[in-house]
Amino acid sequence: QKEVEQNSGPLSVPEGAIASLNCTYSDRVSQSFFWYRQYSGKSPELIMSIYSNGDKEDGRFTAQLNKASQYVSLLIRDSQPSDSATYLCAVRALSAKYSGGSNYKLTFGKGTLLTVNP
Amino acid sequence: SAVISQKPSRDICQRGTSLTIQCQVDSQVTMMFWYRQQPGQSLTLIATANQGSEATYESGFVIDKFPISRPNLTFSTLTVSNMSPEDSSIYLCSVEGTRGETQYFGPGTRLLVL
């Protein structure tokens, strides 16, 4: 069973602080890694993707990937109350259910609820 | 990213009945996915639907309970059959990005079964 584990929340940080969200995955052949943000009552929206080891920055968001440790993280700098949401880690790998094709499957972690306090 | 719409946005149903959820995309896509998100939980993949072929179901989900249609490259339906209160959940459809790099989600259908 391929698993994606996220650090248990909820996580609470003051406004302006750095929020750190962590994720580990069990499938070594995983190829792509994503962070989704889900506001209460809404569907998930993609905020970051990362494919190779190292850091990837986009505005206040930085994704970090370490394939040797099977670890991916998301840092949110200068956290704002509007960042308060559940953050879902997702890992994309080739699905064993498909043969002869290139169909991939996303496996999601359970999510970490982040609250940014004004 | 594609624009995805779902109908209905929410519904309240009686146990033993069935509900069909529609997913419409504004562009042609090869793969469409159906997920379930139970209260307070993450997303669980129900099945993957390719146009012109039978849907592929994940462990724990069967076609009799969740029949799926994929008549063309922009549309799919998921039926939740013989519903019980345990089926109360958000049902989401998603599609892969144009480069196949990730998935984008529709707004979801919130189902409550009494």
PDB file of C-alpha atoms in Angstrom:
ATOM      1  CA  GLN A   1       0.000   0.000   0.000  1.00  0.00           C
ATOM      2  CA  LYS A   2       1.574   3.250  -1.124  1.00  0.00           C
ATOM      3  CA  GLU A   3       1.278   5.813   1.608  1.00  0.00           C
ATOM      4  CA  VAL A   4       1.675   9.520   2.020  1.00  0.00           C
ATOM      5  CA  GLU A   5       2.042  10.774   5.563  1.00  0.00           C
ATOM      6  CA  GLN A   6       1.782  14.357   6.716  1.00  0.00           C
ATOM      7  CA  ASN A   7       2.747  15.869  10.035  1.00  0.00           C
ATOM      8  CA  SER A   8      -0.257  15.776  12.263  1.00  0.00           C
ATOM      9  CA  GLY A   9      -1.923  19.074  12.904  1.00  0.00           C
ATOM     10  CA  PRO A  10      -3.444  21.311  13.518  1.00  0.00           C
ATOM     11  CA  LEU A  11      -0.614  23.791  13.103  1.00  0.00           C
ATOM     12  CA  SER A  12      -1.027  27.282  14.464  1.00  0.00           C
ATOM     13  CA  VAL A  13       1.378  30.130  13.706  1.00  0.00           C
ATOM     14  CA  PRO A  14       1.239  33.886  14.257  1.00  0.00           C
ATOM     15  CA  GLU A  15       0.869  36.223  11.345  1.00  0.00           C
ATOM     16  CA  GLY A  16       4.213  36.938   9.700  1.00  0.00           C
ATOM     17  CA  ALA A  17       5.820  33.705  10.879  1.00  0.00           C
ATOM     18  CA  ILE A  18       7.063  30.809   8.766  1.00  0.00           C
ATOM     19  CA  ALA A  19       4.759  27.809   8.550  1.00  0.00           C
ATOM     20  CA  SER A  20       6.444  24.480   7.890  1.00  0.00           C
ATOM     21  CA  LEU A  21       4.475  21.553   6.517  1.00  0.00           C
ATOM     22  CA  ASN A  22       6.022  18.129   6.097  1.00  0.00           C
ATOM     23  CA  CYS A  23       5.237  15.016   4.113  1.00  0.00           C
ATOM     24  CA  THR A  24       6.833  11.598   3.673  1.00  0.00           C
ATOM     25  CA  TYR A  25       5.995   8.983   1.096  1.00  0.00           C
ATOM     26  CA  SER A  26       6.604   5.264   0.838  1.00  0.00           C
ATOM     27  CA  ASP A  27       6.828   4.634  -2.923  1.00  0.00           C
ATOM     28  CA  ARG A  28      10.410   5.138  -4.048  1.00  0.00           C
ATOM     29  CA  VAL A  29       9.441   5.346  -7.725  1.00  0.00           C
ATOM     30  CA  SER A  30       7.234   8.372  -7.142  1.00  0.00           C
ATOM     31  CA  GLN A  31       8.026  10.979  -9.720  1.00  0.00           C
ATOM     32  CA  SER A  32       6.134  14.144  -8.964  1.00  0.00           C
ATOM     33  CA  PHE A  33       5.066  15.896  -5.824  1.00  0.00           C
ATOM     34  CA  PHE A  34       2.396  18.473  -5.217  1.00  0.00           C
ATOM     35  CA  TRP A  35       0.948  20.664  -2.541  1.00  0.00           C
ATOM     36  CA  TYR A  36      -2.722  21.522  -2.641  1.00  0.00           C
ATOM     37  CA  ARG A  37      -4.521  24.056  -0.489  1.00  0.00           C
ATOM     38  CA  GLN A  38      -8.110  23.407   0.505  1.00  0.00           C
ATOM     39  CA  TYR A  39     -10.219  26.046   2.162  1.00  0.00           C
ATOM     40  CA  SER A  40     -13.129  24.832   4.231  1.00  0.00           C
ATOM     41  CA  GLY A  41     -16.029  23.863   2.001  1.00  0.00           C
ATOM     42  CA  LYS A  42     -13.977  24.237  -1.167  1.00  0.00           C
ATOM     43  CA  SER A  43     -12.179  21.851  -3.481  1.00  0.00           C
ATOM     44  CA  PRO A  44      -8.387  21.484  -3.476  1.00  0.00           C
ATOM     45  CA  GLU A  45      -6.352  23.944  -5.521  1.00  0.00           C
ATOM     46  CA  LEU A  46      -2.809  23.331  -6.669  1.00  0.00           C
ATOM     47  CA  ILE A  47      -0.263  25.724  -5.173  1.00  0.00           C
ATOM     48  CA  MET A  48       3.106  24.057  -5.753  1.00  0.00           C
ATOM     49  CA  SER A  49       4.646  21.247  -7.744  1.00  0.00           C
ATOM     50  CA  ILE A  50       8.194  19.889  -7.509  1.00  0.00           C
ATOM     51  CA  TYR A  51       9.877  17.192  -9.528  1.00  0.00           C
ATOM     52  CA  SER A  52      13.584  17.198  -8.663  1.00  0.00           C
ATOM     53  CA  ASN A  53      15.616  17.320  -5.500  1.00  0.00           C
ATOM     54  CA  GLY A  54      16.169  20.695  -3.932  1.00  0.00           C
ATOM     55  CA  ASP A  55      14.107  23.801  -3.393  1.00  0.00           C
ATOM     56  CA  LYS A  56      11.539  25.470  -5.576  1.00  0.00           C
ATOM     57  CA  GLU A  57      10.316  28.922  -4.699  1.00  0.00           C
ATOM     58  CA  ASP A  58       7.140  30.661  -5.811  1.00  0.00           C
ATOM     59  CA  GLY A  59       6.422  33.890  -4.029  1.00  0.00           C
ATOM     60  CA  ARG A  60       6.003  33.188  -0.330  1.00  0.00           C
ATOM     61  CA  PHE A  61       5.947  29.437  -0.912  1.00  0.00           C
ATOM     62  CA  THR A  62       8.971  27.145  -1.047  1.00  0.00           C
ATOM     63  CA  ALA A  63       8.720  23.437  -1.738  1.00  0.00           C
ATOM     64  CA  GLN A  64      11.618  21.193  -0.779  1.00  0.00           C
ATOM     65  CA  LEU A  65      12.179  17.676  -2.062  1.00  0.00           C
ATOM     66  CA  ASN A  66      14.601  15.019  -0.877  1.00  0.00           C
ATOM     67  CA  LYS A  67      14.026  11.794  -2.791  1.00  0.00           C
ATOM     68  CA  ALA A  68      16.686   9.877  -0.862  1.00  0.00           C
ATOM     69  CA  SER A  69      14.804  10.562   2.356  1.00  0.00           C
ATOM     70  CA  GLN A  70      11.416  10.318   0.613  1.00  0.00           C
ATOM     71  CA  TYR A  71      10.517  13.666   2.092  1.00  0.00           C
ATOM     72  CA  VAL A  72       8.813  16.743   0.738  1.00  0.00           C
ATOM     73  CA  SER A  73       7.981  19.928   2.590  1.00  0.00           C
ATOM     74  CA  LEU A  74       6.264  23.248   2.086  1.00  0.00           C
ATOM     75  CA  LEU A  75       7.376  26.460   3.729  1.00  0.00           C
ATOM     76  CA  ILE A  76       5.111  29.470   3.823  1.00  0.00           C
ATOM     77  CA  ARG A  77       6.953  32.668   4.645  1.00  0.00           C
ATOM     78  CA  ASP A  78       5.285  35.756   6.088  1.00  0.00           C
ATOM     79  CA  SER A  79       2.160  33.717   6.830  1.00  0.00           C
ATOM     80  CA  GLN A  80      -1.117  35.550   6.428  1.00  0.00           C
ATOM     81  CA  PRO A  81      -4.540  34.804   7.910  1.00  0.00           C
ATOM     82  CA  SER A  82      -5.669  34.070   4.350  1.00  0.00           C
ATOM     83  CA  ASP A  83      -3.239  31.129   4.343  1.00  0.00           C
ATOM     84  CA  SER A  84      -5.414  29.404   6.941  1.00  0.00           C
ATOM     85  CA  ALA A  85      -6.530  26.210   5.225  1.00  0.00           C
ATOM     86  CA  THR A  86      -5.830  22.498   5.023  1.00  0.00           C
ATOM     87  CA  TYR A  87      -2.707  21.667   3.035  1.00  0.00           C
ATOM     88  CA  LEU A  88      -2.638  18.365   1.197  1.00  0.00           C
ATOM     89  CA  CYS A  89       0.510  16.653   0.034  1.00  0.00           C
ATOM     90  CA  ALA A  90       0.073  14.542  -3.104  1.00  0.00           C
ATOM     91  CA  VAL A  91       2.454  12.134  -4.766  1.00  0.00           C
ATOM     92  CA  ARG A  92       2.177  11.006  -8.373  1.00  0.00           C
ATOM     93  CA  ALA A  93       3.364   7.587  -9.419  1.00  0.00           C
ATOM     94  CA  LEU A  94       2.629   5.055 -12.111  1.00  0.00           C
ATOM     95  CA  SER A  95      -0.401   3.042 -11.114  1.00  0.00           C
ATOM     96  CA  ALA A  96       0.102  -0.722 -10.956  1.00  0.00           C
ATOM     97  CA  LYS A  97      -3.472  -1.176 -12.139  1.00  0.00           C
ATOM     98  CA  TYR A  98      -2.574  -0.150 -15.646  1.00  0.00           C
ATOM     99  CA  SER A  99      -0.513  -2.233 -18.018  1.00  0.00           C
ATOM    100  CA  GLY A 100       0.882  -1.103 -21.310  1.00  0.00           C
ATOM    101  CA  GLY A 101      -0.040   2.484 -20.655  1.00  0.00           C
ATOM    102  CA  SER A 102       1.269   5.409 -18.736  1.00  0.00           C
ATOM    103  CA  ASN A 103      -1.575   6.073 -16.378  1.00  0.00           C
ATOM    104  CA  TYR A 104      -0.578   7.750 -13.193  1.00  0.00           C
ATOM    105  CA  LYS A 105      -2.263   8.005  -9.874  1.00  0.00           C
ATOM    106  CA  LEU A 106      -2.177  10.729  -7.251  1.00  0.00           C
ATOM    107  CA  THR A 107      -2.060   9.600  -3.659  1.00  0.00           C
ATOM    108  CA  PHE A 108      -2.962  12.195  -1.064  1.00  0.00           C
ATOM    109  CA  GLY A 109      -1.943  12.611   2.528  1.00  0.00           C
ATOM    110  CA  LYS A 110      -4.560  13.292   5.162  1.00  0.00           C
ATOM    111  CA  GLY A 111      -3.732  16.973   5.207  1.00  0.00           C
ATOM    112  CA  THR A 112      -2.504  19.441   7.793  1.00  0.00           C
ATOM    113  CA  LEU A 113      -4.825  22.164   9.035  1.00  0.00           C
ATOM    114  CA  LEU A 114      -2.957  25.456   9.264  1.00  0.00           C
ATOM    115  CA  THR A 115      -4.289  28.397  11.226  1.00  0.00           C
ATOM    116  CA  VAL A 116      -2.548  31.754  10.973  1.00  0.00           C
ATOM    117  CA  ASN A 117      -3.479  33.996  13.871  1.00  0.00           C
ATOM    118  CA  PRO A 118      -3.647  37.768  13.325  1.00  0.00           C
TER     119      PRO A 118
ATOM    120  CA  SER B   1      -5.944  24.735 -16.255  1.00  0.00           C
ATOM    121  CA  ALA B   2      -9.289  23.388 -17.426  1.00  0.00           C
ATOM    122  CA  VAL B   3     -12.559  24.756 -16.121  1.00  0.00           C
ATOM    123  CA  ILE B   4     -14.529  21.969 -14.471  1.00  0.00           C
ATOM    124  CA  SER B   5     -18.141  22.076 -13.385  1.00  0.00           C
ATOM    125  CA  GLN B   6     -20.158  19.559 -11.419  1.00  0.00           C
ATOM    126  CA  LYS B   7     -23.861  19.029 -10.971  1.00  0.00           C
ATOM    127  CA  PRO B   8     -25.489  18.956  -8.532  1.00  0.00           C
ATOM    128  CA  SER B   9     -23.412  21.047  -6.155  1.00  0.00           C
ATOM    129  CA  ARG B  10     -25.164  19.424  -3.205  1.00  0.00           C
ATOM    130  CA  ASP B  11     -28.026  17.081  -2.509  1.00  0.00           C
ATOM    131  CA  ILE B  12     -29.838  15.394   0.334  1.00  0.00           C
ATOM    132  CA  CYS B  13     -30.987  11.882  -0.491  1.00  0.00           C
ATOM    133  CA  GLN B  14     -32.862   9.065   1.176  1.00  0.00           C
ATOM    134  CA  ARG B  15     -31.143   5.770   1.843  1.00  0.00           C
ATOM    135  CA  GLY B  16     -31.672   3.164  -0.831  1.00  0.00           C
ATOM    136  CA  THR B  17     -31.880   5.685  -3.650  1.00  0.00           C
ATOM    137  CA  SER B  18     -29.254   6.551  -6.268  1.00  0.00           C
ATOM    138  CA  LEU B  19     -27.719   9.835  -7.342  1.00  0.00           C
ATOM    139  CA  THR B  20     -25.892  10.603 -10.571  1.00  0.00           C
ATOM    140  CA  ILE B  21     -23.243  13.302 -10.475  1.00  0.00           C
ATOM    141  CA  GLN B  22     -22.198  15.012 -13.659  1.00  0.00           C
ATOM    142  CA  CYS B  23     -18.767  16.422 -14.451  1.00  0.00           C
ATOM    143  CA  GLN B  24     -18.226  18.727 -17.425  1.00  0.00           C
ATOM    144  CA  VAL B  25     -14.857  20.030 -18.633  1.00  0.00           C
ATOM    145  CA  ASP B  26     -14.353  22.946 -20.999  1.00  0.00           C
ATOM    146  CA  SER B  27     -11.688  21.130 -23.015  1.00  0.00           C
ATOM    147  CA  GLN B  28     -11.043  17.611 -24.195  1.00  0.00           C
ATOM    148  CA  VAL B  29      -9.187  15.467 -21.696  1.00  0.00           C
ATOM    149  CA  THR B  30      -8.092  11.870 -21.834  1.00  0.00           C
ATOM    150  CA  MET B  31      -8.294  10.980 -18.179  1.00  0.00           C
ATOM    151  CA  MET B  32     -10.957  11.916 -15.673  1.00  0.00           C
ATOM    152  CA  PHE B  33     -10.862  10.906 -12.055  1.00  0.00           C
ATOM    153  CA  TRP B  34     -13.498  10.549  -9.359  1.00  0.00           C
ATOM    154  CA  TYR B  35     -12.634  11.038  -5.714  1.00  0.00           C
ATOM    155  CA  ARG B  36     -14.465  10.846  -2.433  1.00  0.00           C
ATOM    156  CA  GLN B  37     -13.670  13.041   0.524  1.00  0.00           C
ATOM    157  CA  GLN B  38     -15.423  11.961   3.680  1.00  0.00           C
ATOM    158  CA  PRO B  39     -15.882  14.488   6.491  1.00  0.00           C
ATOM    159  CA  GLY B  40     -12.539  15.512   7.941  1.00  0.00           C
ATOM    160  CA  GLN B  41     -10.651  13.148   5.682  1.00  0.00           C
ATOM    161  CA  SER B  42      -8.395  13.415   2.685  1.00  0.00           C
ATOM    162  CA  LEU B  43      -9.183  12.478  -0.871  1.00  0.00           C
ATOM    163  CA  THR B  44      -9.645   8.852  -1.835  1.00  0.00           C
ATOM    164  CA  LEU B  45      -9.593   7.871  -5.491  1.00  0.00           C
ATOM    165  CA  ILE B  46     -12.688   5.923  -6.500  1.00  0.00           C
ATOM    166  CA  ALA B  47     -11.909   5.266 -10.146  1.00  0.00           C
ATOM    167  CA  THR B  48     -10.237   6.522 -13.272  1.00  0.00           C
ATOM    168  CA  ALA B  49     -12.307   6.995 -16.415  1.00  0.00           C
ATOM    169  CA  ASN B  50     -10.858   6.898 -19.904  1.00  0.00           C
ATOM    170  CA  GLN B  51     -13.082   7.777 -22.802  1.00  0.00           C
ATOM    171  CA  GLY B  52     -14.195   4.697 -24.676  1.00  0.00           C
ATOM    172  CA  SER B  53     -13.154   2.131 -22.104  1.00  0.00           C
ATOM    173  CA  GLU B  54     -14.355   0.738 -18.813  1.00  0.00           C
ATOM    174  CA  ALA B  55     -13.460   2.722 -15.743  1.00  0.00           C
ATOM    175  CA  THR B  56     -10.732   1.316 -13.516  1.00  0.00           C
ATOM    176  CA  TYR B  57     -11.717   1.088  -9.872  1.00  0.00           C
ATOM    177  CA  GLU B  58      -9.494   1.318  -6.818  1.00  0.00           C
ATOM    178  CA  SER B  59      -9.528  -1.219  -4.032  1.00  0.00           C
ATOM    179  CA  GLY B  60     -12.686  -0.987  -1.998  1.00  0.00           C
ATOM    180  CA  PHE B  61     -14.800   0.464  -4.796  1.00  0.00           C
ATOM    181  CA  VAL B  62     -16.908  -1.591  -7.196  1.00  0.00           C
ATOM    182  CA  ILE B  63     -18.758  -0.841 -10.384  1.00  0.00           C
ATOM    183  CA  ASP B  64     -22.128  -1.970  -9.026  1.00  0.00           C
ATOM    184  CA  LYS B  65     -21.949   0.646  -6.308  1.00  0.00           C
ATOM    185  CA  PHE B  66     -20.279   3.429  -8.306  1.00  0.00           C
ATOM    186  CA  PRO B  67     -21.037   3.012 -12.005  1.00  0.00           C
ATOM    187  CA  ILE B  68     -19.226   5.530 -14.175  1.00  0.00           C
ATOM    188  CA  SER B  69     -19.893   6.693 -17.705  1.00  0.00           C
ATOM    189  CA  ARG B  70     -17.468   8.488 -19.989  1.00  0.00           C
ATOM    190  CA  PRO B  71     -19.313   9.081 -23.258  1.00  0.00           C
ATOM    191  CA  ASN B  72     -16.919  11.692 -24.645  1.00  0.00           C
ATOM    192  CA  LEU B  73     -13.742  13.613 -23.917  1.00  0.00           C
ATOM    193  CA  THR B  74     -15.430  16.424 -21.970  1.00  0.00           C
ATOM    194  CA  PHE B  75     -17.996  14.665 -19.809  1.00  0.00           C
ATOM    195  CA  SER B  76     -18.349  11.944 -17.199  1.00  0.00           C
ATOM    196  CA  THR B  77     -20.910  10.800 -14.663  1.00  0.00           C
ATOM    197  CA  LEU B  78     -20.581   8.966 -11.372  1.00  0.00           C
ATOM    198  CA  THR B  79     -23.603   7.258  -9.878  1.00  0.00           C
ATOM    199  CA  VAL B  80     -23.764   6.480  -6.180  1.00  0.00           C
ATOM    200  CA  SER B  81     -26.133   3.532  -6.004  1.00  0.00           C
ATOM    201  CA  ASN B  82     -28.310   2.187  -3.214  1.00  0.00           C
ATOM    202  CA  MET B  83     -27.076   4.893  -0.900  1.00  0.00           C
ATOM    203  CA  SER B  84     -26.568   4.578   2.819  1.00  0.00           C
ATOM    204  CA  PRO B  85     -25.595   7.264   5.358  1.00  0.00           C
ATOM    205  CA  GLU B  86     -21.982   6.068   5.032  1.00  0.00           C
ATOM    206  CA  ASP B  87     -22.004   7.457   1.488  1.00  0.00           C
ATOM    207  CA  SER B  88     -22.391  10.974   2.836  1.00  0.00           C
ATOM    208  CA  SER B  89     -19.339  12.685   1.466  1.00  0.00           C
ATOM    209  CA  ILE B  90     -18.003  15.178  -1.014  1.00  0.00           C
ATOM    210  CA  TYR B  91     -17.523  13.704  -4.459  1.00  0.00           C
ATOM    211  CA  LEU B  92     -14.969  15.404  -6.683  1.00  0.00           C
ATOM    212  CA  CYS B  93     -14.045  14.936 -10.273  1.00  0.00           C
ATOM    213  CA  SER B  94     -10.657  15.927 -11.564  1.00  0.00           C
ATOM    214  CA  VAL B  95      -8.720  16.027 -14.813  1.00  0.00           C
ATOM    215  CA  GLU B  96      -5.055  15.964 -15.636  1.00  0.00           C
ATOM    216  CA  GLY B  97      -3.310  19.114 -16.763  1.00  0.00           C
ATOM    217  CA  THR B  98      -2.512  19.530 -20.451  1.00  0.00           C
ATOM    218  CA  ARG B  99       1.005  18.228 -19.864  1.00  0.00           C
ATOM    219  CA  GLY B 100      -0.271  15.449 -17.660  1.00  0.00           C
ATOM    220  CA  GLU B 101       1.652  16.852 -14.741  1.00  0.00           C
ATOM    221  CA  THR B 102      -1.032  17.019 -12.112  1.00  0.00           C
ATOM    222  CA  GLN B 103      -4.746  17.147 -11.535  1.00  0.00           C
ATOM    223  CA  TYR B 104      -7.225  19.958 -11.247  1.00  0.00           C
ATOM    224  CA  PHE B 105     -10.447  19.554  -9.344  1.00  0.00           C
ATOM    225  CA  GLY B 106     -14.031  20.456  -9.893  1.00  0.00           C
ATOM    226  CA  PRO B 107     -16.003  22.249  -7.172  1.00  0.00           C
ATOM    227  CA  GLY B 108     -17.366  19.012  -5.739  1.00  0.00           C
ATOM    228  CA  THR B 109     -20.779  17.581  -4.968  1.00  0.00           C
ATOM    229  CA  ARG B 110     -21.780  17.524  -1.312  1.00  0.00           C
ATOM    230  CA  LEU B 111     -23.987  14.546  -0.624  1.00  0.00           C
ATOM    231  CA  LEU B 112     -25.921  13.869   2.559  1.00  0.00           C
ATOM    232  CA  VAL B 113     -27.750  10.571   2.860  1.00  0.00           C
ATOM    233  CA  LEU B 114     -30.456  10.315   5.502  1.00  0.00           C
TER     234      LEU B 114
END
